[in-house]
């Protein structure tokens, strides 16, 4: 009986020793995995940094110093808008106004102005420093009417004025000559 108890005690000690060994190995594996996941997180963070949005602190304060850079793509897009306008059809007038609004919006985004919508970005410029901002607001309202009102037409004169407002604004921003 004594040797039987000895075997049981020895067996229990072996099981406890084995269990503590497994716990140590498990603990070591978890620590290694933590380090690997942390390093992966740091690696991923550095990979996505170039894709983060550009933020402008207090854009109203810096609006006068923010300028769009002249870009051949902007000039090319403006040329496409004018070619569309020269087709002379009511649908071409409508599409040219929508395209001009989109171009101005893209320029504002490229300048680093943030906002969910065109109007949000435009309002960050501050109207007192921009001579042509009222014309762009009016042009943008017309564009919204054209987009949201089915079968709304636009006259030749209104299209000319609207495109002129967009052009003058792009010129003031420094995006066009």
PDB file of N, CA and C in Angstrom, residues 127-168:
ATOM      1  N   UNK A 127     -15.278  83.929 -47.965  1.00  0.00           N
ATOM      2  CA  UNK A 127     -15.738  84.771 -49.064  1.00  0.00           C
ATOM      3  C   UNK A 127     -15.101  86.134 -49.156  1.00  0.00           C
ATOM      4  N   UNK A 128     -14.630  86.691 -48.031  1.00  0.00           N
ATOM      5  CA  UNK A 128     -14.123  88.060 -48.082  1.00  0.00           C
ATOM      6  C   UNK A 128     -12.820  88.189 -48.859  1.00  0.00           C
ATOM      7  N   UNK A 129     -12.056  87.114 -48.979  1.00  0.00           N
ATOM      8  CA  UNK A 129     -10.778  87.184 -49.679  1.00  0.00           C
ATOM      9  C   UNK A 129     -10.887  86.816 -51.157  1.00  0.00           C
ATOM     10  N   UNK A 130     -11.972  86.191 -51.555  1.00  0.00           N
ATOM     11  CA  UNK A 130     -12.119  85.713 -52.929  1.00  0.00           C
ATOM     12  C   UNK A 130     -13.126  86.595 -53.672  1.00  0.00           C
ATOM     13  N   UNK A 131     -12.691  87.188 -54.759  1.00  0.00           N
ATOM     14  CA  UNK A 131     -13.573  88.075 -55.541  1.00  0.00           C
ATOM     15  C   UNK A 131     -14.673  87.308 -56.255  1.00  0.00           C
ATOM     16  N   UNK A 132     -14.379  86.103 -56.716  1.00  0.00           N
ATOM     17  CA  UNK A 132     -15.315  85.370 -57.575  1.00  0.00           C
ATOM     18  C   UNK A 132     -16.108  84.285 -56.857  1.00  0.00           C
ATOM     19  N   UNK A 133     -16.066  84.279 -55.544  1.00  0.00           N
ATOM     20  CA  UNK A 133     -16.710  83.182 -54.818  1.00  0.00           C
ATOM     21  C   UNK A 133     -18.232  83.243 -54.920  1.00  0.00           C
ATOM     22  N   UNK A 134     -18.806  84.446 -54.958  1.00  0.00           N
ATOM     23  CA  UNK A 134     -20.271  84.552 -55.072  1.00  0.00           C
ATOM     24  C   UNK A 134     -20.761  83.967 -56.393  1.00  0.00           C
ATOM     25  N   UNK A 135     -20.017  84.219 -57.466  1.00  0.00           N
ATOM     26  CA  UNK A 135     -20.375  83.656 -58.765  1.00  0.00           C
ATOM     27  C   UNK A 135     -20.327  82.139 -58.761  1.00  0.00           C
ATOM     28  N   UNK A 136     -19.349  81.577 -58.055  1.00  0.00           N
ATOM     29  CA  UNK A 136     -19.240  80.118 -57.983  1.00  0.00           C
ATOM     30  C   UNK A 136     -20.379  79.543 -57.156  1.00  0.00           C
ATOM     31  N   UNK A 137     -20.756  80.226 -56.074  1.00  0.00           N
ATOM     32  CA  UNK A 137     -21.905  79.751 -55.292  1.00  0.00           C
ATOM     33  C   UNK A 137     -23.159  79.715 -56.165  1.00  0.00           C
ATOM     34  N   UNK A 138     -23.359  80.785 -56.934  1.00  0.00           N
ATOM     35  CA  UNK A 138     -24.530  80.844 -57.821  1.00  0.00           C
ATOM     36  C   UNK A 138     -24.462  79.739 -58.874  1.00  0.00           C
ATOM     37  N   UNK A 139     -23.277  79.549 -59.439  1.00  0.00           N
ATOM     38  CA  UNK A 139     -23.089  78.501 -60.448  1.00  0.00           C
ATOM     39  C   UNK A 139     -23.329  77.115 -59.843  1.00  0.00           C
ATOM     40  N   UNK A 140     -22.875  76.915 -58.631  1.00  0.00           N
ATOM     41  CA  UNK A 140     -23.059  75.614 -57.974  1.00  0.00           C
ATOM     42  C   UNK A 140     -24.543  75.355 -57.688  1.00  0.00           C
ATOM     43  N   UNK A 141     -25.261  76.391 -57.298  1.00  0.00           N
ATOM     44  CA  UNK A 141     -26.710  76.220 -57.070  1.00  0.00           C
ATOM     45  C   UNK A 141     -27.411  75.831 -58.373  1.00  0.00           C
ATOM     46  N   UNK A 142     -27.006  76.476 -59.476  1.00  0.00           N
ATOM     47  CA  UNK A 142     -27.581  76.134 -60.781  1.00  0.00           C
ATOM     48  C   UNK A 142     -27.248  74.687 -61.133  1.00  0.00           C
ATOM     49  N   UNK A 143     -26.017  74.288 -60.900  1.00  0.00           N
ATOM     50  CA  UNK A 143     -25.613  72.896 -61.165  1.00  0.00           C
ATOM     51  C   UNK A 143     -26.470  71.925 -60.354  1.00  0.00           C
ATOM     52  N   UNK A 144     -26.704  72.239 -59.084  1.00  0.00           N
ATOM     53  CA  UNK A 144     -27.554  71.375 -58.255  1.00  0.00           C
ATOM     54  C   UNK A 144     -28.968  71.295 -58.812  1.00  0.00           C
ATOM     55  N   UNK A 145     -29.494  72.428 -59.272  1.00  0.00           N
ATOM     56  CA  UNK A 145     -30.828  72.422 -59.886  1.00  0.00           C
ATOM     57  C   UNK A 145     -30.846  71.535 -61.127  1.00  0.00           C
ATOM     58  N   UNK A 146     -29.798  71.636 -61.939  1.00  0.00           N
ATOM     59  CA  UNK A 146     -29.729  70.828 -63.164  1.00  0.00           C
ATOM     60  C   UNK A 146     -29.663  69.333 -62.845  1.00  0.00           C
ATOM     61  N   UNK A 147     -28.939  68.990 -61.811  1.00  0.00           N
ATOM     62  CA  UNK A 147     -28.761  67.580 -61.458  1.00  0.00           C
ATOM     63  C   UNK A 147     -30.006  67.001 -60.791  1.00  0.00           C
ATOM     64  N   UNK A 148     -30.646  67.795 -59.950  1.00  0.00           N
ATOM     65  CA  UNK A 148     -31.744  67.265 -59.139  1.00  0.00           C
ATOM     66  C   UNK A 148     -33.139  67.530 -59.698  1.00  0.00           C
ATOM     67  N   UNK A 149     -33.233  68.304 -60.767  1.00  0.00           N
ATOM     68  CA  UNK A 149     -34.537  68.576 -61.372  1.00  0.00           C
ATOM     69  C   UNK A 149     -34.558  67.965 -62.768  1.00  0.00           C
ATOM     70  N   UNK A 150     -35.328  66.906 -62.953  1.00  0.00           N
ATOM     71  CA  UNK A 150     -35.373  66.260 -64.268  1.00  0.00           C
ATOM     72  C   UNK A 150     -35.897  67.222 -65.341  1.00  0.00           C
ATOM     73  N   UNK A 151     -35.329  67.153 -66.496  1.00  0.00           N
ATOM     74  CA  UNK A 151     -35.756  67.900 -67.688  1.00  0.00           C
ATOM     75  C   UNK A 151     -35.613  69.409 -67.535  1.00  0.00           C
ATOM     76  N   UNK A 152     -34.828  69.882 -66.572  1.00  0.00           N
ATOM     77  CA  UNK A 152     -34.590  71.317 -66.447  1.00  0.00           C
ATOM     78  C   UNK A 152     -33.583  71.726 -67.509  1.00  0.00           C
ATOM     79  N   UNK A 153     -33.928  72.716 -68.282  1.00  0.00           N
ATOM     80  CA  UNK A 153     -33.035  73.194 -69.331  1.00  0.00           C
ATOM     81  C   UNK A 153     -32.238  74.397 -68.862  1.00  0.00           C
ATOM     82  N   UNK A 154     -31.268  74.777 -69.668  1.00  0.00           N
ATOM     83  CA  UNK A 154     -30.448  75.947 -69.371  1.00  0.00           C
ATOM     84  C   UNK A 154     -30.207  76.687 -70.680  1.00  0.00           C
ATOM     85  N   UNK A 155     -30.295  77.993 -70.626  1.00  0.00           N
ATOM     86  CA  UNK A 155     -30.141  78.800 -71.840  1.00  0.00           C
ATOM     87  C   UNK A 155     -28.663  78.983 -72.175  1.00  0.00           C
ATOM     88  N   UNK A 156     -28.425  79.441 -73.393  1.00  0.00           N
ATOM     89  CA  UNK A 156     -27.063  79.721 -73.840  1.00  0.00           C
ATOM     90  C   UNK A 156     -26.433  80.796 -72.958  1.00  0.00           C
ATOM     91  N   UNK A 157     -27.173  81.870 -72.686  1.00  0.00           N
ATOM     92  CA  UNK A 157     -26.633  82.967 -71.874  1.00  0.00           C
ATOM     93  C   UNK A 157     -26.316  82.518 -70.444  1.00  0.00           C
ATOM     94  N   UNK A 158     -27.214  81.733 -69.854  1.00  0.00           N
ATOM     95  CA  UNK A 158     -26.960  81.234 -68.497  1.00  0.00           C
ATOM     96  C   UNK A 158     -25.746  80.309 -68.465  1.00  0.00           C
ATOM     97  N   UNK A 159     -25.604  79.505 -69.500  1.00  0.00           N
ATOM     98  CA  UNK A 159     -24.446  78.603 -69.569  1.00  0.00           C
ATOM     99  C   UNK A 159     -23.162  79.403 -69.696  1.00  0.00           C
ATOM    100  N   UNK A 160     -23.169  80.422 -70.558  1.00  0.00           N
ATOM    101  CA  UNK A 160     -21.972  81.268 -70.726  1.00  0.00           C
ATOM    102  C   UNK A 160     -21.586  81.931 -69.407  1.00  0.00           C
ATOM    103  N   UNK A 161     -22.589  82.492 -68.722  1.00  0.00           N
ATOM    104  CA  UNK A 161     -22.320  83.175 -67.454  1.00  0.00           C
ATOM    105  C   UNK A 161     -21.777  82.192 -66.417  1.00  0.00           C
ATOM    106  N   UNK A 162     -22.377  81.022 -66.350  1.00  0.00           N
ATOM    107  CA  UNK A 162     -21.959  80.020 -65.368  1.00  0.00           C
ATOM    108  C   UNK A 162     -20.538  79.545 -65.643  1.00  0.00           C
ATOM    109  N   UNK A 163     -20.243  79.246 -66.902  1.00  0.00           N
ATOM    110  CA  UNK A 163     -18.888  78.810 -67.250  1.00  0.00           C
ATOM    111  C   UNK A 163     -17.885  79.935 -67.011  1.00  0.00           C
ATOM    112  N   UNK A 164     -18.274  81.177 -67.272  1.00  0.00           N
ATOM    113  CA  UNK A 164     -17.401  82.325 -67.012  1.00  0.00           C
ATOM    114  C   UNK A 164     -17.109  82.431 -65.503  1.00  0.00           C
ATOM    115  N   UNK A 165     -18.145  82.212 -64.683  1.00  0.00           N
ATOM    116  CA  UNK A 165     -17.941  82.258 -63.227  1.00  0.00           C
ATOM    117  C   UNK A 165     -16.959  81.176 -62.773  1.00  0.00           C
ATOM    118  N   UNK A 166     -17.126  79.972 -63.295  1.00  0.00           N
ATOM    119  CA  UNK A 166     -16.201  78.892 -62.937  1.00  0.00           C
ATOM    120  C   UNK A 166     -14.784  79.214 -63.422  1.00  0.00           C
ATOM    121  N   UNK A 167     -14.669  79.716 -64.644  1.00  0.00           N
ATOM    122  CA  UNK A 167     -13.354  80.050 -65.205  1.00  0.00           C
ATOM    123  C   UNK A 167     -12.664  81.124 -64.363  1.00  0.00           C
ATOM    124  N   UNK A 168     -13.394  82.189 -64.038  1.00  0.00           N
ATOM    125  CA  UNK A 168     -12.802  83.276 -63.247  1.00  0.00           C
ATOM    126  C   UNK A 168     -12.351  82.783 -61.873  1.00  0.00           C
TER     127      UNK A 168
END
